[in-house]
Amino acid sequence: MSDHPWWQSAVVYQIYPRSFCDTNGDGIGDLEGIRKRLDHLVWLGVDAIWISPFFRSPMKDFGYDVSDYCDVDPLFGTLDDFDRLLAEAHSRGLRVLIDWVPNHTSDQHAWFQEARASRESAKRDWYVWRDGDASTPPNNWRAAFTNGPAWTWDEQTAQWYLHLFLSEQPDLNWQSPAVVAAMHDTLRFWLARGIDGFRMDVIHCIGKDPKLPDAPEAVAKIPYCAQNDHESTHDLLRGIRSVLDEFDGDRVMVGEVYLFDTARVARYYGNTAKGDELHLSFNFPPLYAAWDAGAWRAQIDRAVAEHDPIAAWPTWVLSNHDNKRHRTRYGSEARARAAAVLLLGLRGTPFLYAGEELGLEDAVVPEDRVVDPGGRDGCRAPIPWQPGEGRGWAEGDAWLPWPPNADRKSVAAQRDDPDAIVHLYRRLLAARRASPALQRGSFEWLATDDSALVWQRRLADDLRIVAVNFSGKEVEVETPGSHRIALSTHRDAEGSSFSGRLAPDQAVVLEPSA
Ligand code: NOJ
Ligand code: CA
């Protein structure tokens, strides 16, 4: 038995299944495509994968509109394909998280179909309905994507229903015990199949004030889900946590808490010494921080200050399927390399987004190929596995354009080039595995200024120092004692003793010289 849960020392790799690898020629990645590429992830050295939704769905929000929580959409394969993928991942030592979407279903879900059929439907209260007149929505809440009203008028039954996202994504009513029970069963369905845990979509929104009051004026002009939460969610989370606890083996729940106040995010770990809500919570403010030493210092200080040192283990993320990739935001591969050292050198569980290990930029998506209602197509470009025709995908056009320089950045091309960014990620992941201090150690600033951040990680007698130059000029940093460069964004520096100077955009991991 390990002395800590696996997810504290793990690095999780997010797979957006549509974009990972297609095996049947429809241009859309599938579960078989993930299975075929598992060896790349083992070579890379990640510990777990999180697969974005692959459940039955009309794909209005590309899978985040679920019409059956307990089946695989034929586009992605079958339940047997999933079982095979899970078994093969486990046999390689990779854990598997899946994406659970509890706030809303698809309007095509049998539950909503039944609910909407009549006001007397036994499932009517599984969703959120309000009386009113057809021209005035019940409150000022806005939906994501459209930024219009979060309400749609249902002609047939002459009531409004609530949707924090598209009108095709009606919100479930978590005040109904029947909804709670049915959703708990969807968790059990996958837990019993052997998955290692869930990423939980907009989890902070499942509890709502039963009175559905207007959002405060200050935040009334932005989507409700981006600023608001309600106390009742915490109780619901304790209930969800107890379902995971029915199963052995350290199953984990990591929640998407899309709030921009780290203190509020941290509350979702729960109250007791061990935490009784989420095991992990995404903290998104750093994802929106500029590539700037001061901005990052502030983000790190906030995370350290707001997370309970024992009950709330932080997370770090630079890219995902909803935002511009950091390689694109930060503007150069040199910075993306330094950012990788930052991400994997902090205290907490890092989440990588497929393709960031290749330094992929967002695709440039011409207007006639935009398909996402939120305009997030660029970061969802397909992963190039090899140079040339098809790029390792089955024959046929991929659903989105390829990212820039797809041949040169493909997995195969980079694996042949020891200086490529994919090898930096691999060395970083190996360095973390080799060091308890990097995986779980304490965090302490050693030096910070406008250009560079330097911190120390320590666990028992294992010690590492991480130094990141955010600037495009050479800088001097102070590190007590003498050190060897265990890892560097600039490979030729590795193994030499550290002089105290960082080249432009250089980031290093140091270990004490013997
Ligand atoms: C957050 C997900 O990450 C995003 O992709 C999705 O559109 C919304 N939740 C709605 O489910
Ligand atoms: Ca396919």
Short mmCIF file of C-alpha atoms and ligand atoms in Angstrom, two decimals:
data_model
loop_
_atom_site.label_atom_id
_atom_site.label_comp_id
_atom_site.label_asym_id
_atom_site.label_seq_id
_atom_site.Cartn_x
_atom_site.Cartn_y
_atom_site.Cartn_z
CA MET A 1 0.00 0.00 0.00
CA SER A 2 1.24 3.42 -0.93
CA ASP A 3 1.16 6.16 1.71
CA HIS A 4 -0.72 8.52 -0.58
CA PRO A 5 -3.56 8.24 -3.08
CA TRP A 6 -2.32 7.60 -6.62
CA TRP A 7 -3.85 10.77 -8.02
CA GLN A 8 -1.64 13.02 -5.89
CA SER A 9 1.53 11.91 -7.61
CA ALA A 10 -0.07 11.26 -11.01
CA VAL A 11 0.08 13.27 -14.20
CA VAL A 12 -3.23 13.12 -16.06
CA TYR A 13 -3.46 13.36 -19.85
CA GLN A 14 -6.72 14.62 -21.35
CA ILE A 15 -7.93 13.00 -24.56
CA TYR A 16 -10.58 14.69 -26.65
CA PRO A 17 -11.71 11.51 -28.39
CA ARG A 18 -12.98 13.08 -31.62
CA SER A 19 -9.54 14.50 -32.25
CA PHE A 20 -7.17 11.79 -31.07
CA CYS A 21 -7.12 9.13 -33.78
CA ASP A 22 -9.65 7.79 -36.28
CA THR A 23 -9.56 4.11 -37.19
CA ASN A 24 -12.61 3.67 -39.45
CA GLY A 25 -12.29 6.48 -41.96
CA ASP A 26 -15.16 8.74 -40.87
CA GLY A 27 -12.71 11.48 -39.92
CA ILE A 28 -13.67 11.32 -36.26
CA GLY A 29 -11.43 9.85 -33.60
CA ASP A 30 -12.77 6.78 -31.80
CA LEU A 31 -12.13 4.50 -28.82
CA GLU A 32 -10.17 2.09 -31.01
CA GLY A 33 -7.95 5.01 -31.96
CA ILE A 34 -7.18 5.64 -28.31
CA ARG A 35 -6.45 1.95 -27.70
CA LYS A 36 -4.06 1.83 -30.66
CA ARG A 37 -2.11 4.79 -29.33
CA LEU A 38 -1.75 3.75 -25.70
CA ASP A 39 1.88 2.81 -26.23
CA HIS A 40 2.70 6.40 -27.08
CA LEU A 41 1.29 7.48 -23.70
CA VAL A 42 3.26 4.81 -21.90
CA TRP A 43 6.42 5.91 -23.75
CA LEU A 44 5.65 9.51 -22.78
CA GLY A 45 5.24 8.53 -19.13
CA VAL A 46 1.82 9.82 -18.07
CA ASP A 47 -0.02 7.98 -15.30
CA ALA A 48 -3.67 8.40 -16.22
CA ILE A 49 -5.92 9.46 -19.06
CA TRP A 50 -9.15 11.42 -18.88
CA ILE A 51 -11.35 10.84 -21.90
CA SER A 52 -13.84 13.59 -22.77
CA PRO A 53 -17.42 12.31 -23.35
CA PHE A 54 -17.97 9.37 -25.69
CA PHE A 55 -21.53 8.58 -24.57
CA ARG A 56 -24.57 8.56 -26.82
CA SER A 57 -25.16 12.10 -27.94
CA PRO A 58 -26.70 14.15 -30.75
CA MET A 59 -23.35 16.07 -30.63
CA LYS A 60 -24.79 19.56 -30.40
CA ASP A 61 -21.99 20.20 -27.90
CA PHE A 62 -19.83 17.36 -29.23
CA GLY A 63 -20.72 14.91 -26.51
CA TYR A 64 -21.38 17.25 -23.59
CA ASP A 65 -25.05 16.78 -24.49
CA VAL A 66 -25.60 13.20 -23.34
CA SER A 67 -28.64 11.22 -24.46
CA ASP A 68 -27.61 8.00 -22.68
CA TYR A 69 -25.05 7.98 -19.87
CA CYS A 70 -24.65 4.23 -19.97
CA ASP A 71 -23.75 3.57 -23.59
CA VAL A 72 -21.06 4.48 -26.09
CA ASP A 73 -22.08 6.57 -29.08
CA PRO A 74 -21.71 4.46 -32.25
CA LEU A 75 -19.47 7.20 -33.62
CA PHE A 76 -16.88 6.23 -31.01
CA GLY A 77 -17.49 2.48 -30.94
CA THR A 78 -19.18 0.13 -28.50
CA LEU A 79 -19.16 -0.78 -24.83
CA ASP A 80 -16.96 -3.73 -25.79
CA ASP A 81 -14.49 -1.33 -27.34
CA PHE A 82 -14.50 0.63 -24.11
CA ASP A 83 -13.93 -2.49 -22.00
CA ARG A 84 -11.03 -3.49 -24.24
CA LEU A 85 -9.52 -0.02 -24.02
CA LEU A 86 -9.87 -0.01 -20.25
CA ALA A 87 -8.30 -3.46 -19.88
CA GLU A 88 -5.39 -2.57 -22.15
CA ALA A 89 -4.82 0.73 -20.38
CA HIS A 90 -4.80 -1.05 -17.03
CA SER A 91 -2.46 -3.74 -18.27
CA ARG A 92 -0.02 -0.94 -19.15
CA GLY A 93 -0.39 0.67 -15.74
CA LEU A 94 -2.49 3.59 -17.02
CA ARG A 95 -5.53 4.71 -15.02
CA VAL A 96 -8.66 5.80 -16.85
CA LEU A 97 -10.97 8.68 -15.94
CA ILE A 98 -14.14 9.39 -17.87
CA ASP A 99 -16.15 12.57 -18.17
CA TRP A 100 -19.46 12.76 -16.31
CA VAL A 101 -21.91 15.48 -17.31
CA PRO A 102 -24.32 15.86 -14.38
CA ASN A 103 -25.63 19.40 -14.83
CA HIS A 104 -27.62 18.77 -17.99
CA THR A 105 -28.63 16.08 -20.43
CA SER A 106 -29.35 16.28 -24.12
CA ASP A 107 -32.90 17.28 -25.03
CA GLN A 108 -32.93 13.90 -26.81
CA HIS A 109 -32.39 11.99 -23.56
CA ALA A 110 -35.38 9.72 -22.84
CA TRP A 111 -35.73 11.48 -19.47
CA PHE A 112 -36.26 14.87 -21.07
CA GLN A 113 -38.48 13.48 -23.80
CA GLU A 114 -40.70 12.03 -21.10
CA ALA A 115 -40.51 15.18 -18.95
CA ARG A 116 -41.44 17.49 -21.77
CA ALA A 117 -44.37 15.37 -22.96
CA SER A 118 -46.79 16.87 -20.46
CA ARG A 119 -46.97 18.85 -17.24
CA GLU A 120 -48.28 15.71 -15.56
CA SER A 121 -45.35 13.55 -16.65
CA ALA A 122 -43.85 11.50 -13.83
CA LYS A 123 -40.47 12.90 -14.83
CA ARG A 124 -41.61 16.51 -15.21
CA ASP A 125 -39.67 17.60 -12.13
CA TRP A 126 -36.47 15.92 -13.33
CA TYR A 127 -35.83 19.22 -15.11
CA VAL A 128 -36.41 22.84 -14.13
CA TRP A 129 -39.72 24.30 -15.36
CA ARG A 130 -41.28 27.67 -14.68
CA ASP A 131 -44.55 29.34 -15.52
CA GLY A 132 -44.62 32.71 -17.17
CA ASP A 133 -45.53 34.43 -20.36
CA ALA A 134 -43.79 33.45 -23.53
CA SER A 135 -41.96 36.74 -23.88
CA THR A 136 -40.39 37.16 -20.43
CA PRO A 137 -37.89 34.55 -19.18
CA PRO A 138 -38.26 33.70 -15.46
CA ASN A 139 -34.96 35.35 -14.46
CA ASN A 140 -31.90 37.12 -15.85
CA TRP A 141 -29.62 34.07 -16.11
CA ARG A 142 -27.65 33.82 -19.31
CA ALA A 143 -26.70 30.68 -21.20
CA ALA A 144 -23.13 29.89 -22.22
CA PHE A 145 -22.30 30.08 -25.95
CA THR A 146 -25.20 32.34 -26.94
CA ASN A 147 -25.09 34.63 -23.90
CA GLY A 148 -28.85 34.83 -24.41
CA PRO A 149 -31.48 33.79 -21.85
CA ALA A 150 -30.84 30.48 -20.09
CA TRP A 151 -34.51 29.64 -20.70
CA THR A 152 -36.47 28.19 -23.59
CA TRP A 153 -40.22 28.40 -23.92
CA ASP A 154 -41.81 25.02 -24.51
CA GLU A 155 -44.80 25.66 -26.77
CA GLN A 156 -46.55 22.38 -26.17
CA THR A 157 -46.74 22.62 -22.39
CA ALA A 158 -46.52 26.41 -22.14
CA GLN A 159 -43.70 26.59 -19.61
CA TRP A 160 -40.07 27.65 -19.63
CA TYR A 161 -37.23 25.19 -19.06
CA LEU A 162 -33.78 26.06 -17.80
CA HIS A 163 -30.53 25.44 -19.71
CA LEU A 164 -27.23 26.95 -18.63
CA PHE A 165 -25.80 25.88 -21.99
CA LEU A 166 -27.57 25.28 -25.33
CA SER A 167 -31.35 24.95 -25.40
CA GLU A 168 -30.59 21.34 -26.44
CA GLN A 169 -28.92 20.87 -23.02
CA PRO A 170 -31.73 21.17 -20.45
CA ASP A 171 -30.56 21.35 -16.82
CA LEU A 172 -31.36 18.43 -14.55
CA ASN A 173 -33.19 19.25 -11.34
CA TRP A 174 -30.88 17.91 -8.62
CA GLN A 175 -33.46 18.78 -5.97
CA SER A 176 -35.43 15.78 -7.13
CA PRO A 177 -34.38 12.65 -5.18
CA ALA A 178 -35.22 10.57 -8.24
CA VAL A 179 -32.65 12.52 -10.30
CA VAL A 180 -30.04 12.06 -7.59
CA ALA A 181 -30.70 8.31 -7.52
CA ALA A 182 -30.67 7.94 -11.30
CA MET A 183 -27.47 9.92 -11.66
CA HIS A 184 -25.79 7.97 -8.86
CA ASP A 185 -26.62 4.83 -10.81
CA THR A 186 -24.83 6.18 -13.88
CA LEU A 187 -21.72 6.52 -11.71
CA ARG A 188 -22.08 2.97 -10.44
CA PHE A 189 -22.46 1.70 -14.00
CA TRP A 190 -18.96 2.90 -14.92
CA LEU A 191 -17.34 2.31 -11.53
CA ALA A 192 -18.44 -1.32 -11.72
CA ARG A 193 -16.81 -1.59 -15.17
CA GLY A 194 -13.55 -0.69 -13.47
CA ILE A 195 -12.83 2.93 -14.29
CA ASP A 196 -10.57 4.84 -11.91
CA GLY A 197 -12.67 7.95 -11.60
CA PHE A 198 -14.47 10.87 -13.18
CA ARG A 199 -13.87 14.34 -14.41
CA MET A 200 -17.14 16.07 -13.51
CA ASP A 201 -18.45 18.70 -15.88
CA VAL A 202 -19.47 22.14 -14.46
CA ILE A 203 -20.02 20.44 -11.14
CA HIS A 204 -20.42 23.72 -9.22
CA CYS A 205 -23.71 24.34 -11.03
CA ILE A 206 -25.71 21.25 -10.13
CA GLY A 207 -27.20 22.81 -6.98
CA LYS A 208 -29.38 25.85 -7.57
CA ASP A 209 -31.22 28.22 -5.32
CA PRO A 210 -34.76 26.78 -5.40
CA LYS A 211 -36.13 30.30 -5.76
CA LEU A 212 -34.01 30.86 -8.88
CA PRO A 213 -33.34 34.51 -8.04
CA ASP A 214 -31.78 36.90 -10.55
CA ALA A 215 -27.98 36.80 -10.71
CA PRO A 216 -26.40 39.87 -9.08
CA GLU A 217 -26.13 42.89 -11.35
CA ALA A 218 -22.31 42.75 -11.39
CA VAL A 219 -22.29 39.33 -13.08
CA ALA A 220 -25.62 39.46 -14.88
CA LYS A 221 -24.10 40.09 -18.29
CA ILE A 222 -22.03 36.91 -18.48
CA PRO A 223 -23.10 33.26 -18.56
CA TYR A 224 -24.51 32.14 -15.22
CA CYS A 225 -22.21 29.11 -15.04
CA ALA A 226 -19.05 31.23 -15.15
CA GLN A 227 -19.61 33.11 -11.87
CA ASN A 228 -22.29 31.48 -9.82
CA ASP A 229 -22.67 28.55 -7.50
CA HIS A 230 -25.05 27.60 -4.72
CA GLU A 231 -24.50 26.16 -1.27
CA SER A 232 -26.68 23.10 -1.96
CA THR A 233 -24.06 21.78 -4.39
CA HIS A 234 -21.80 20.87 -1.47
CA ASP A 235 -24.31 18.45 -0.01
CA LEU A 236 -24.93 16.92 -3.41
CA LEU A 237 -21.19 16.41 -3.78
CA ARG A 238 -20.99 14.61 -0.45
CA GLY A 239 -23.67 12.26 -1.79
CA ILE A 240 -21.73 11.70 -5.00
CA ARG A 241 -18.54 11.11 -3.05
CA SER A 242 -20.28 8.43 -1.02
CA VAL A 243 -21.11 6.57 -4.23
CA LEU A 244 -17.42 6.49 -5.17
CA ASP A 245 -16.64 5.30 -1.66
CA GLU A 246 -18.85 2.23 -2.23
CA PHE A 247 -16.06 1.00 -4.52
CA ASP A 248 -12.55 0.01 -3.53
CA GLY A 249 -9.35 1.21 -5.10
CA ASP A 250 -9.03 4.96 -4.64
CA ARG A 251 -11.52 6.12 -7.28
CA VAL A 252 -11.12 9.81 -7.87
CA MET A 253 -13.43 12.69 -8.72
CA VAL A 254 -11.96 15.81 -10.23
CA GLY A 255 -14.45 18.58 -10.69
CA GLU A 256 -14.68 21.36 -13.18
CA VAL A 257 -15.41 24.27 -10.86
CA TYR A 258 -15.58 27.09 -13.33
CA LEU A 259 -15.34 29.98 -10.91
CA PHE A 260 -12.63 32.60 -10.93
CA ASP A 261 -12.19 32.87 -7.21
CA THR A 262 -9.63 30.33 -5.99
CA ALA A 263 -10.96 30.46 -2.42
CA ARG A 264 -14.38 29.41 -3.66
CA VAL A 265 -12.87 26.71 -5.85
CA ALA A 266 -10.98 25.32 -2.85
CA ARG A 267 -14.21 24.93 -0.85
CA TYR A 268 -15.22 22.11 -3.19
CA TYR A 269 -12.75 19.78 -1.52
CA GLY A 270 -15.12 19.72 1.42
CA ASN A 271 -14.82 20.32 5.11
CA THR A 272 -13.35 17.41 6.98
CA ALA A 273 -9.64 16.85 7.44
CA LYS A 274 -9.61 14.33 4.61
CA GLY A 275 -11.98 16.20 2.36
CA ASP A 276 -15.49 14.85 1.77
CA GLU A 277 -16.39 16.40 -1.58
CA LEU A 278 -14.10 16.51 -4.63
CA HIS A 279 -10.69 14.85 -4.42
CA LEU A 280 -9.39 17.37 -6.94
CA SER A 281 -10.77 20.57 -8.32
CA PHE A 282 -9.67 22.44 -11.41
CA ASN A 283 -8.44 25.92 -10.60
CA PHE A 284 -8.74 27.88 -13.81
CA PRO A 285 -7.43 31.37 -13.02
CA PRO A 286 -3.83 30.28 -13.81
CA LEU A 287 -5.00 29.01 -17.18
CA TYR A 288 -5.82 32.59 -18.05
CA ALA A 289 -2.62 34.10 -16.62
CA ALA A 290 -0.26 35.84 -19.03
CA TRP A 291 3.25 34.47 -19.54
CA ASP A 292 4.70 36.80 -16.97
CA ALA A 293 6.67 36.09 -13.80
CA GLY A 294 4.59 38.48 -11.67
CA ALA A 295 1.27 37.15 -12.92
CA TRP A 296 2.33 33.57 -12.26
CA ARG A 297 3.79 34.38 -8.87
CA ALA A 298 0.41 35.87 -7.90
CA GLN A 299 -1.46 32.79 -9.15
CA ILE A 300 0.83 30.41 -7.30
CA ASP A 301 0.62 32.46 -4.09
CA ARG A 302 -3.16 32.40 -4.33
CA ALA A 303 -3.28 28.65 -4.82
CA VAL A 304 -0.90 28.07 -1.90
CA ALA A 305 -2.87 30.41 0.35
CA GLU A 306 -6.34 29.13 -0.51
CA HIS A 307 -5.86 25.35 -0.59
CA ASP A 308 -5.89 23.63 2.79
CA PRO A 309 -2.40 22.11 2.99
CA ILE A 310 -3.74 18.70 3.97
CA ALA A 311 -7.30 18.35 2.67
CA ALA A 312 -7.04 20.18 -0.65
CA TRP A 313 -4.42 18.99 -3.09
CA PRO A 314 -4.18 21.58 -5.93
CA THR A 315 -4.33 20.98 -9.68
CA TRP A 316 -2.62 22.80 -12.54
CA VAL A 317 -3.68 23.08 -16.13
CA LEU A 318 -2.47 25.17 -19.06
CA SER A 319 -4.61 23.87 -21.91
CA ASN A 320 -7.84 21.98 -22.51
CA HIS A 321 -10.55 21.50 -25.12
CA ASP A 322 -12.32 24.76 -24.21
CA ASN A 323 -9.50 27.27 -24.52
CA LYS A 324 -6.76 28.39 -26.85
CA ARG A 325 -3.73 26.19 -26.36
CA HIS A 326 -1.00 27.80 -24.26
CA ARG A 327 1.48 27.29 -27.10
CA THR A 328 -0.76 29.69 -29.07
CA ARG A 329 -1.47 32.05 -26.17
CA TYR A 330 2.16 32.33 -25.12
CA GLY A 331 3.33 32.84 -28.67
CA SER A 332 6.42 30.64 -29.04
CA GLU A 333 7.64 27.11 -28.57
CA ALA A 334 10.46 28.39 -26.38
CA ARG A 335 7.85 29.66 -23.91
CA ALA A 336 5.74 26.52 -24.22
CA ARG A 337 8.83 24.54 -23.20
CA ALA A 338 9.46 26.71 -20.17
CA ALA A 339 5.75 26.45 -19.33
CA ALA A 340 6.01 22.66 -19.32
CA VAL A 341 8.71 22.84 -16.65
CA LEU A 342 6.56 25.27 -14.67
CA LEU A 343 3.46 23.05 -14.91
CA LEU A 344 5.26 19.86 -13.94
CA GLY A 345 7.35 21.54 -11.25
CA LEU A 346 4.53 22.95 -9.13
CA ARG A 347 2.93 21.31 -6.10
CA GLY A 348 -0.26 19.59 -7.22
CA THR A 349 -1.61 17.30 -9.90
CA PRO A 350 -0.86 18.49 -13.45
CA PHE A 351 -3.30 17.92 -16.28
CA LEU A 352 -1.89 17.79 -19.82
CA TYR A 353 -4.06 18.25 -22.89
CA ALA A 354 -3.33 15.86 -25.76
CA GLY A 355 -1.02 17.55 -28.24
CA GLU A 356 0.62 19.94 -25.81
CA GLU A 357 3.50 17.49 -25.59
CA LEU A 358 3.92 18.12 -29.32
CA GLY A 359 3.84 21.89 -28.89
CA LEU A 360 0.77 21.99 -31.14
CA GLU A 361 -0.71 25.36 -31.94
CA ASP A 362 -4.42 25.89 -32.47
CA ALA A 363 -5.54 25.22 -36.02
CA VAL A 364 -6.59 28.16 -38.12
CA VAL A 365 -10.19 27.25 -38.85
CA PRO A 366 -11.81 28.95 -41.84
CA GLU A 367 -15.31 30.21 -41.21
CA ASP A 368 -16.97 27.53 -43.31
CA ARG A 369 -15.36 24.81 -41.17
CA VAL A 370 -16.31 26.20 -37.77
CA VAL A 371 -18.62 23.67 -36.13
CA ASP A 372 -18.54 24.39 -32.42
CA PRO A 373 -21.26 26.61 -30.92
CA GLY A 374 -18.61 28.09 -28.60
CA GLY A 375 -16.01 28.64 -31.36
CA ARG A 376 -13.50 26.31 -29.66
CA ASP A 377 -12.55 24.47 -32.85
CA GLY A 378 -8.91 25.62 -33.02
CA CYS A 379 -7.72 23.76 -29.91
CA ARG A 380 -9.62 20.64 -31.00
CA ALA A 381 -7.61 20.12 -34.20
CA PRO A 382 -6.70 16.48 -34.88
CA ILE A 383 -3.48 15.01 -33.47
CA PRO A 384 -0.94 14.26 -36.23
CA TRP A 385 0.70 10.88 -35.62
CA GLN A 386 3.01 10.80 -38.61
CA PRO A 387 3.99 13.02 -41.53
CA GLY A 388 2.19 12.80 -44.88
CA GLU A 389 -1.21 11.73 -46.17
CA GLY A 390 -3.74 11.02 -43.41
CA ARG A 391 -1.15 11.66 -40.68
CA GLY A 392 -1.80 8.31 -39.07
CA TRP A 393 -5.58 8.65 -39.25
CA ALA A 394 -7.64 6.25 -41.37
CA GLU A 395 -8.28 7.37 -44.96
CA GLY A 396 -10.58 10.36 -45.29
CA ASP A 397 -10.66 13.97 -44.13
CA ALA A 398 -10.49 14.72 -40.43
CA TRP A 399 -13.47 16.59 -38.96
CA LEU A 400 -11.38 19.72 -38.36
CA PRO A 401 -8.35 21.19 -40.16
CA TRP A 402 -4.88 20.06 -39.03
CA PRO A 403 -2.84 22.28 -36.76
CA PRO A 404 0.01 24.33 -38.28
CA ASN A 405 3.18 22.38 -39.23
CA ALA A 406 1.37 19.10 -38.67
CA ASP A 407 4.03 17.00 -40.44
CA ARG A 408 6.96 18.43 -38.54
CA LYS A 409 5.07 18.31 -35.26
CA SER A 410 3.70 14.81 -35.71
CA VAL A 411 4.47 12.23 -33.05
CA ALA A 412 6.66 10.14 -35.38
CA ALA A 413 8.70 13.10 -36.62
CA GLN A 414 9.32 14.35 -33.09
CA ARG A 415 10.20 10.97 -31.67
CA ASP A 416 13.06 10.84 -34.19
CA ASP A 417 14.42 14.16 -32.98
CA PRO A 418 15.87 14.17 -29.45
CA ASP A 419 15.64 17.97 -29.32
CA ALA A 420 11.89 17.98 -30.01
CA ILE A 421 9.49 19.18 -27.32
CA VAL A 422 7.96 15.71 -26.96
CA HIS A 423 11.28 14.51 -25.56
CA LEU A 424 11.34 17.40 -23.11
CA TYR A 425 7.92 16.29 -21.80
CA ARG A 426 9.16 12.71 -21.61
CA ARG A 427 12.26 13.70 -19.65
CA LEU A 428 10.15 15.89 -17.37
CA LEU A 429 7.69 13.10 -16.65
CA ALA A 430 10.60 10.76 -15.92
CA ALA A 431 12.18 13.37 -13.65
CA ARG A 432 8.92 13.64 -11.69
CA ARG A 433 8.61 9.88 -11.35
CA ALA A 434 12.16 9.72 -10.05
CA SER A 435 11.64 12.39 -7.41
CA PRO A 436 9.21 12.20 -4.48
CA ALA A 437 9.97 15.89 -3.89
CA LEU A 438 8.70 16.85 -7.34
CA GLN A 439 5.68 14.60 -7.05
CA ARG A 440 4.53 15.39 -3.55
CA GLY A 441 7.02 17.60 -1.79
CA SER A 442 6.58 20.93 -0.08
CA PHE A 443 6.74 24.20 -1.98
CA GLU A 444 8.86 27.17 -1.02
CA TRP A 445 9.94 30.26 -2.95
CA LEU A 446 13.68 30.80 -3.18
CA ALA A 447 13.78 33.88 -5.38
CA THR A 448 11.40 35.83 -7.55
CA ASP A 449 11.73 38.96 -9.62
CA ASP A 450 10.19 40.45 -12.75
CA SER A 451 11.89 37.91 -14.99
CA ALA A 452 12.23 34.64 -13.16
CA LEU A 453 10.67 32.44 -10.49
CA VAL A 454 12.72 29.99 -8.46
CA TRP A 455 11.26 27.56 -5.94
CA GLN A 456 12.22 24.53 -3.97
CA ARG A 457 10.41 21.23 -3.48
CA ARG A 458 11.33 18.91 -0.67
CA LEU A 459 10.19 15.55 0.69
CA ALA A 460 12.31 14.01 3.45
CA ASP A 461 15.86 14.19 2.07
CA ASP A 462 14.81 14.47 -1.55
CA LEU A 463 15.20 18.02 -2.84
CA ARG A 464 14.68 19.72 -6.19
CA ILE A 465 14.82 23.33 -7.28
CA VAL A 466 12.85 24.61 -10.24
CA ALA A 467 13.87 27.84 -11.98
CA VAL A 468 11.90 29.39 -14.82
CA ASN A 469 13.00 32.36 -16.90
CA PHE A 470 9.86 34.07 -18.19
CA SER A 471 11.86 36.63 -20.15
CA GLY A 472 13.61 36.69 -23.48
CA LYS A 473 16.90 37.77 -21.96
CA GLU A 474 19.55 36.04 -19.90
CA VAL A 475 18.98 36.33 -16.15
CA GLU A 476 20.93 35.55 -12.98
CA VAL A 477 19.13 33.70 -10.20
CA GLU A 478 20.26 32.83 -6.71
CA THR A 479 20.15 29.28 -5.49
CA PRO A 480 21.72 28.32 -2.16
CA GLY A 481 24.42 25.64 -2.47
CA SER A 482 25.75 23.98 -5.60
CA HIS A 483 23.54 22.18 -8.03
CA ARG A 484 23.51 20.01 -11.07
CA ILE A 485 21.07 20.62 -13.92
CA ALA A 486 18.92 17.49 -13.85
CA LEU A 487 16.67 18.73 -16.61
CA SER A 488 16.56 21.72 -18.93
CA THR A 489 14.46 23.14 -21.71
CA HIS A 490 17.90 23.40 -23.38
CA ARG A 491 18.96 19.79 -23.55
CA ASP A 492 22.66 20.44 -23.98
CA ALA A 493 22.75 22.02 -20.50
CA GLU A 494 21.61 18.84 -18.76
CA GLY A 495 24.17 17.15 -16.53
CA SER A 496 26.34 20.23 -16.10
CA SER A 497 26.64 22.19 -12.87
CA PHE A 498 24.39 25.20 -12.54
CA SER A 499 26.14 28.55 -12.91
CA GLY A 500 23.25 30.67 -11.65
CA ARG A 501 22.50 31.93 -15.15
CA LEU A 502 19.39 31.11 -17.15
CA ALA A 503 19.41 31.61 -20.90
CA PRO A 504 16.42 33.41 -22.50
CA ASP A 505 13.24 31.29 -21.98
CA GLN A 506 15.24 28.63 -20.16
CA ALA A 507 13.72 26.60 -17.34
CA VAL A 508 15.57 23.99 -15.32
CA VAL A 509 15.15 21.40 -12.62
CA LEU A 510 18.17 21.29 -10.31
CA GLU A 511 19.33 18.71 -7.84
CA PRO A 512 21.99 19.20 -5.16
CA SER A 513 25.49 18.27 -6.32
CA ALA A 514 26.77 15.28 -4.41
C1 NOJ B 1 -17.61 22.33 -19.78
C2 NOJ B 1 -16.97 21.52 -20.87
O1 NOJ B 1 -15.58 21.49 -20.67
C3 NOJ B 1 -17.38 22.15 -22.17
O2 NOJ B 1 -16.67 21.60 -23.25
C4 NOJ B 1 -18.87 22.00 -22.34
O3 NOJ B 1 -19.27 22.68 -23.50
C5 NOJ B 1 -19.62 22.59 -21.13
N1 NOJ B 1 -19.04 22.22 -19.88
C6 NOJ B 1 -21.05 22.14 -21.13
O4 NOJ B 1 -21.14 20.78 -20.80
CA CA B 2 -13.90 7.11 -36.40
#
